[in-house]
């Protein structure tokens, strides 16, 4: 069953999505080598609760935390750990918020310290593939057009698309119908109608596409141990076109602050 949202409901989903984006921006400012995932998770939980909202993932499918933090070869659903982030790592951080009866859902893969160029390229291409998918979202197009655009973009860069996990509808439940695969055939699948709200979330592997569930029962990891990236936006289909409800610009401004701070610290250390 697909629930199409009214304009008022879309605004409530936007409110939840923006809180997710603000949470990810708060994280972007503090992420650096030496910081621990569990501490970031705790801050995110407090931040969300201080706004009067509820962490969307905690307790869902037995997940113990507010954020999923998936490092390096972990694809998604990583459990925040006590291990410190190391220079050169990547961390895909996914966050959900439940506020005034509606969920918001967005994810971003962060570089910790200095990450090598080939891995930075994976992050860039994965995020660009998300926007290639979003570009297809308009009334009358089909989910297959969205998946096809992501797939074509990724194939051109010789990475692999994780097929075992897909995007989804977002609303009063975090995971609603329809499923939103990151692959597809042009002109196939569900026709996009006004009021449809979906999370588009390419999970892209540098090596092969195969993944498995690790021993902790949550974390999905690549079989070949190579890095994986994950970017996600919640978007609404509107009469005028696509409406992106989450906001990466907040994260990017915060990352710039973090970089500036790093440069100032570096300058002070050598002064
Ligand atoms: Mg998510
Ligand atoms: Mg999602």
Tab-separated table of C-alpha atoms and ligand atoms in Angstrom:
chain	number	residue	atom	x	y	z
A	1	UNK	CA	0.000	0.000	0.000
A	2	UNK	CA	1.434	3.359	-1.037
A	3	UNK	CA	0.443	6.439	0.985
A	4	UNK	CA	0.480	9.638	-1.049
A	5	UNK	CA	1.056	12.699	1.147
A	6	UNK	CA	-0.787	15.989	1.335
A	7	UNK	CA	1.150	19.282	1.197
A	8	UNK	CA	0.790	19.579	4.995
A	9	UNK	CA	2.193	16.076	5.514
A	10	UNK	CA	5.122	16.834	3.191
A	11	UNK	CA	5.953	19.883	5.335
A	12	UNK	CA	6.042	17.681	8.443
A	13	UNK	CA	8.355	15.226	6.666
A	14	UNK	CA	10.520	18.192	5.604
A	15	UNK	CA	10.731	19.303	9.240
A	16	UNK	CA	11.962	15.835	10.264
A	17	UNK	CA	14.380	15.702	7.321
A	18	UNK	CA	15.860	19.104	8.169
A	19	UNK	CA	16.457	17.986	11.736
A	20	UNK	CA	18.285	14.951	10.309
A	21	UNK	CA	20.380	17.283	8.135
A	22	UNK	CA	21.126	19.551	11.098
A	23	UNK	CA	22.178	16.491	13.114
A	24	UNK	CA	24.504	15.359	10.312
A	25	UNK	CA	25.865	18.941	10.086
A	26	UNK	CA	26.560	18.953	13.833
A	27	UNK	CA	28.467	15.694	13.321
A	28	UNK	CA	30.377	17.113	10.332
A	29	UNK	CA	31.768	19.839	12.583
A	30	UNK	CA	33.204	17.436	15.145
A	31	UNK	CA	34.298	14.401	13.112
A	32	UNK	CA	38.048	13.925	13.161
A	33	UNK	CA	40.609	11.237	13.979
A	34	UNK	CA	40.455	10.324	17.674
A	35	UNK	CA	36.692	10.854	18.010
A	36	UNK	CA	34.650	7.735	18.870
A	37	UNK	CA	31.471	6.600	17.123
A	38	UNK	CA	29.574	5.993	20.362
A	39	UNK	CA	30.276	9.565	21.499
A	40	UNK	CA	29.040	10.989	18.194
A	41	UNK	CA	25.950	8.803	18.524
A	42	UNK	CA	25.261	10.092	22.039
A	43	UNK	CA	25.564	13.721	20.891
A	44	UNK	CA	23.209	13.037	17.986
A	45	UNK	CA	20.641	11.468	20.310
A	46	UNK	CA	20.786	14.468	22.675
A	47	UNK	CA	20.573	16.904	19.767
A	48	UNK	CA	17.458	15.210	18.357
A	49	UNK	CA	15.790	14.878	21.777
A	50	UNK	CA	16.582	18.538	22.638
A	51	UNK	CA	14.445	19.489	19.637
A	52	UNK	CA	11.545	17.473	21.045
A	53	UNK	CA	11.925	14.760	18.403
A	54	UNK	CA	12.698	11.054	18.671
A	55	UNK	CA	15.653	9.169	17.113
A	56	UNK	CA	14.087	7.222	14.259
A	57	UNK	CA	16.345	4.162	14.207
A	58	UNK	CA	16.734	3.406	17.907
A	59	UNK	CA	14.819	0.231	18.710
A	60	UNK	CA	13.791	-0.307	15.102
A	61	UNK	CA	14.583	-3.890	13.999
A	62	UNK	CA	16.404	-4.172	17.349
A	63	UNK	CA	18.956	-1.502	16.413
A	64	UNK	CA	20.539	-0.168	19.621
A	65	UNK	CA	21.564	3.369	18.584
A	66	UNK	CA	20.495	6.694	17.068
A	67	UNK	CA	22.946	6.646	14.165
A	68	UNK	CA	24.160	3.879	11.961
A	69	UNK	CA	27.892	4.423	11.455
A	70	UNK	CA	29.353	2.233	8.716
A	71	UNK	CA	33.118	2.522	8.375
A	72	UNK	CA	35.248	1.733	5.330
A	73	UNK	CA	34.080	-1.634	3.989
A	74	UNK	CA	30.848	-1.477	5.997
A	75	UNK	CA	27.999	-0.527	3.654
A	76	UNK	CA	25.111	0.341	5.996
A	77	UNK	CA	23.594	-0.413	9.424
A	78	UNK	CA	26.923	-0.201	11.304
A	79	UNK	CA	26.673	-0.106	15.099
A	80	UNK	CA	28.513	2.895	16.663
A	81	UNK	CA	31.615	1.599	18.443
A	82	UNK	CA	34.128	2.618	21.116
A	83	UNK	CA	36.933	2.460	18.579
A	84	UNK	CA	38.399	5.847	17.641
A	85	UNK	CA	38.139	7.079	14.056
A	86	UNK	CA	41.492	6.950	12.321
A	87	UNK	CA	43.000	9.296	9.778
A	88	UNK	CA	42.130	8.190	6.243
A	89	UNK	CA	38.922	6.336	7.119
A	90	UNK	CA	35.471	6.944	5.694
A	91	UNK	CA	32.243	6.700	7.697
A	92	UNK	CA	28.756	6.456	6.187
A	93	UNK	CA	26.419	7.964	8.751
A	94	UNK	CA	22.698	7.416	8.387
A	95	UNK	CA	20.199	9.226	10.591
A	96	UNK	CA	16.436	9.046	11.021
A	97	UNK	CA	14.144	11.262	13.034
A	98	UNK	CA	10.528	10.800	14.083
A	99	UNK	CA	8.760	14.075	14.825
A	100	UNK	CA	5.065	14.987	14.829
A	101	UNK	CA	4.072	11.570	13.441
A	102	UNK	CA	6.446	11.616	10.452
A	103	UNK	CA	9.913	10.326	9.717
A	104	UNK	CA	12.858	11.958	7.969
A	105	UNK	CA	15.776	9.938	6.604
A	106	UNK	CA	19.121	10.981	5.148
A	107	UNK	CA	22.693	9.688	4.986
A	108	UNK	CA	26.125	11.063	4.126
A	109	UNK	CA	29.544	9.461	3.832
A	110	UNK	CA	32.235	11.481	5.598
A	111	UNK	CA	35.985	11.497	5.059
A	112	UNK	CA	37.943	11.397	8.334
A	113	UNK	CA	41.175	13.375	8.055
A	114	UNK	CA	43.079	12.841	4.832
A	115	UNK	CA	41.457	10.154	2.699
A	116	UNK	CA	43.188	8.865	-0.416
A	117	UNK	CA	42.125	10.196	-3.767
A	118	UNK	CA	40.572	6.996	-5.123
A	119	UNK	CA	38.285	6.686	-2.088
A	120	UNK	CA	37.374	10.392	-2.271
A	121	UNK	CA	36.390	9.736	-5.880
A	122	UNK	CA	34.068	6.915	-4.741
A	123	UNK	CA	32.324	9.340	-2.360
A	124	UNK	CA	31.965	12.007	-5.025
A	125	UNK	CA	30.616	9.620	-7.664
A	126	UNK	CA	28.173	8.007	-5.208
A	127	UNK	CA	26.761	11.404	-4.216
A	128	UNK	CA	26.558	12.465	-7.874
A	129	UNK	CA	24.679	9.248	-8.700
A	130	UNK	CA	22.115	10.175	-6.035
A	131	UNK	CA	21.500	13.474	-7.830
A	132	UNK	CA	21.373	11.695	-11.204
A	133	UNK	CA	18.510	9.640	-9.734
A	134	UNK	CA	16.814	12.683	-8.197
A	135	UNK	CA	16.902	14.467	-11.573
A	136	UNK	CA	14.522	11.828	-12.915
A	137	UNK	CA	11.885	12.449	-10.244
A	138	UNK	CA	8.831	14.110	-11.768
A	139	UNK	CA	5.151	13.343	-12.241
A	140	UNK	CA	4.715	10.764	-14.989
A	141	UNK	CA	8.218	9.293	-14.857
A	142	UNK	CA	8.746	5.851	-13.350
A	143	UNK	CA	10.860	4.343	-10.596
A	144	UNK	CA	12.750	2.454	-13.307
A	145	UNK	CA	13.889	5.819	-14.711
A	146	UNK	CA	15.342	6.748	-11.314
A	147	UNK	CA	17.122	3.395	-10.924
A	148	UNK	CA	18.344	3.423	-14.515
A	149	UNK	CA	19.899	6.892	-14.093
A	150	UNK	CA	21.796	5.810	-10.956
A	151	UNK	CA	22.879	2.545	-12.557
A	152	UNK	CA	24.115	4.223	-15.753
A	153	UNK	CA	26.060	6.808	-13.788
A	154	UNK	CA	27.754	4.166	-11.638
A	155	UNK	CA	28.476	1.820	-14.550
A	156	UNK	CA	30.316	4.666	-16.285
A	157	UNK	CA	32.666	4.822	-13.308
A	158	UNK	CA	33.181	1.051	-12.948
A	159	UNK	CA	31.888	0.764	-9.404
A	160	UNK	CA	29.283	-1.760	-8.220
A	161	UNK	CA	25.744	-1.157	-6.988
A	162	UNK	CA	24.591	-3.026	-3.903
A	163	UNK	CA	21.402	-4.821	-4.924
A	164	UNK	CA	20.439	-6.485	-1.664
A	165	UNK	CA	19.304	-3.158	-0.164
A	166	UNK	CA	17.136	-0.449	-1.700
A	167	UNK	CA	15.501	2.903	-0.999
A	168	UNK	CA	11.905	3.181	0.193
A	169	UNK	CA	8.832	5.279	0.787
A	170	UNK	CA	8.951	7.568	3.851
A	171	UNK	CA	6.033	8.787	5.963
A	172	UNK	CA	4.357	7.683	9.165
A	173	UNK	CA	6.658	4.658	8.914
A	174	UNK	CA	10.375	4.882	8.207
A	175	UNK	CA	10.143	2.162	5.596
A	176	UNK	CA	7.014	2.281	3.462
A	177	UNK	CA	6.153	1.066	0.013
A	178	UNK	CA	7.401	1.426	-2.678
A	179	UNK	CA	10.871	-0.089	-2.818
A	180	UNK	CA	13.290	2.213	-4.639
A	181	UNK	CA	16.110	0.171	-6.242
A	182	UNK	CA	19.338	1.816	-7.368
A	183	UNK	CA	19.078	-0.005	-10.693
A	184	UNK	CA	16.265	-0.446	-13.175
A	185	UNK	CA	14.944	-0.194	-16.678
A	186	UNK	CA	13.853	3.013	-18.297
A	187	UNK	CA	10.067	3.359	-18.463
A	188	UNK	CA	9.460	0.444	-16.070
A	189	UNK	CA	8.080	0.266	-12.551
A	190	UNK	CA	5.759	2.473	-10.538
A	191	UNK	CA	4.598	5.692	-12.172
A	192	UNK	CA	5.503	8.718	-10.024
A	193	UNK	CA	2.465	10.619	-8.774
A	194	UNK	CA	2.134	13.868	-6.856
A	195	UNK	CA	2.484	13.287	-3.096
A	196	UNK	CA	4.833	10.310	-3.319
A	197	UNK	CA	7.682	10.672	-0.801
A	198	UNK	CA	10.696	8.405	-1.222
A	199	UNK	CA	14.205	7.969	0.135
A	200	UNK	CA	16.714	7.490	-2.677
A	201	UNK	CA	19.913	5.968	-1.321
A	202	UNK	CA	22.597	4.529	-3.579
A	203	UNK	CA	25.011	2.164	-1.792
A	204	UNK	CA	28.058	1.894	-4.013
A	205	UNK	CA	31.044	-0.431	-3.679
A	206	UNK	CA	34.513	0.273	-4.985
A	207	UNK	CA	34.967	-3.442	-5.716
A	208	UNK	CA	32.379	-6.154	-6.237
A	209	UNK	CA	28.678	-5.820	-5.401
A	210	UNK	CA	28.416	-8.765	-2.996
A	211	UNK	CA	27.704	-7.994	0.660
A	212	UNK	CA	26.939	-9.988	3.783
A	213	UNK	CA	25.525	-9.481	7.267
A	214	UNK	CA	28.334	-9.414	9.822
A	215	UNK	CA	28.342	-11.271	13.144
A	216	UNK	CA	26.880	-8.344	15.113
A	217	UNK	CA	23.577	-9.032	13.331
A	218	UNK	CA	23.272	-5.465	11.968
A	219	UNK	CA	26.274	-4.313	9.939
A	220	UNK	CA	26.247	-5.061	6.216
A	221	UNK	CA	29.801	-5.297	4.828
A	222	UNK	CA	31.372	-5.836	1.418
A	223	UNK	CA	32.480	-9.391	0.754
A	224	UNK	CA	35.759	-8.300	-0.843
A	225	UNK	CA	36.590	-5.904	2.007
A	226	UNK	CA	36.804	-2.897	-0.303
A	227	UNK	CA	35.258	0.454	0.680
A	228	UNK	CA	31.608	1.363	0.172
A	229	UNK	CA	29.794	4.709	0.155
A	230	UNK	CA	26.188	5.695	0.886
A	231	UNK	CA	24.346	8.959	0.307
A	232	UNK	CA	20.611	9.443	0.855
A	233	UNK	CA	17.986	12.126	0.395
A	234	UNK	CA	14.271	12.012	1.133
A	235	UNK	CA	12.408	13.637	-1.781
A	236	UNK	CA	8.784	14.436	-2.615
A	237	UNK	CA	7.110	14.329	-6.013
A	238	UNK	CA	5.368	17.696	-6.465
A	239	UNK	CA	3.312	19.159	-9.282
A	240	UNK	CA	6.188	21.540	-10.109
A	241	UNK	CA	8.875	18.841	-9.950
A	242	UNK	CA	11.078	17.187	-7.370
A	243	UNK	CA	11.283	18.656	-3.870
A	244	UNK	CA	14.398	17.553	-1.939
A	245	UNK	CA	13.350	17.518	1.720
A	246	UNK	CA	16.740	16.864	3.334
A	247	UNK	CA	19.546	19.407	2.874
A	248	UNK	CA	23.207	18.594	2.214
A	249	UNK	CA	24.248	22.261	2.137
A	250	UNK	CA	24.025	22.380	5.942
A	251	UNK	CA	26.487	19.471	6.101
A	252	UNK	CA	28.838	21.027	3.575
A	253	UNK	CA	28.976	24.377	5.422
A	254	UNK	CA	29.746	22.505	8.658
A	255	UNK	CA	32.489	20.463	6.968
A	256	UNK	CA	34.076	23.687	5.748
A	257	UNK	CA	34.093	24.997	9.337
A	258	UNK	CA	35.765	21.766	10.428
A	259	UNK	CA	38.423	22.135	7.691
A	260	UNK	CA	39.011	25.789	8.628
A	261	UNK	CA	39.440	24.825	12.264
A	262	UNK	CA	41.934	22.127	11.262
A	263	UNK	CA	43.915	24.675	9.234
A	264	UNK	CA	43.917	27.181	12.112
A	265	UNK	CA	45.113	24.480	14.522
A	266	UNK	CA	47.816	23.492	12.070
A	267	UNK	CA	48.933	27.122	11.696
A	268	UNK	CA	48.973	27.603	15.485
A	269	UNK	CA	51.006	24.423	15.953
A	270	UNK	CA	53.674	25.621	13.551
A	271	UNK	CA	53.650	29.285	14.672
B	1	LIG	MG1	18.683	6.326	5.924
B	2	LIG	MG1	16.546	5.059	4.077
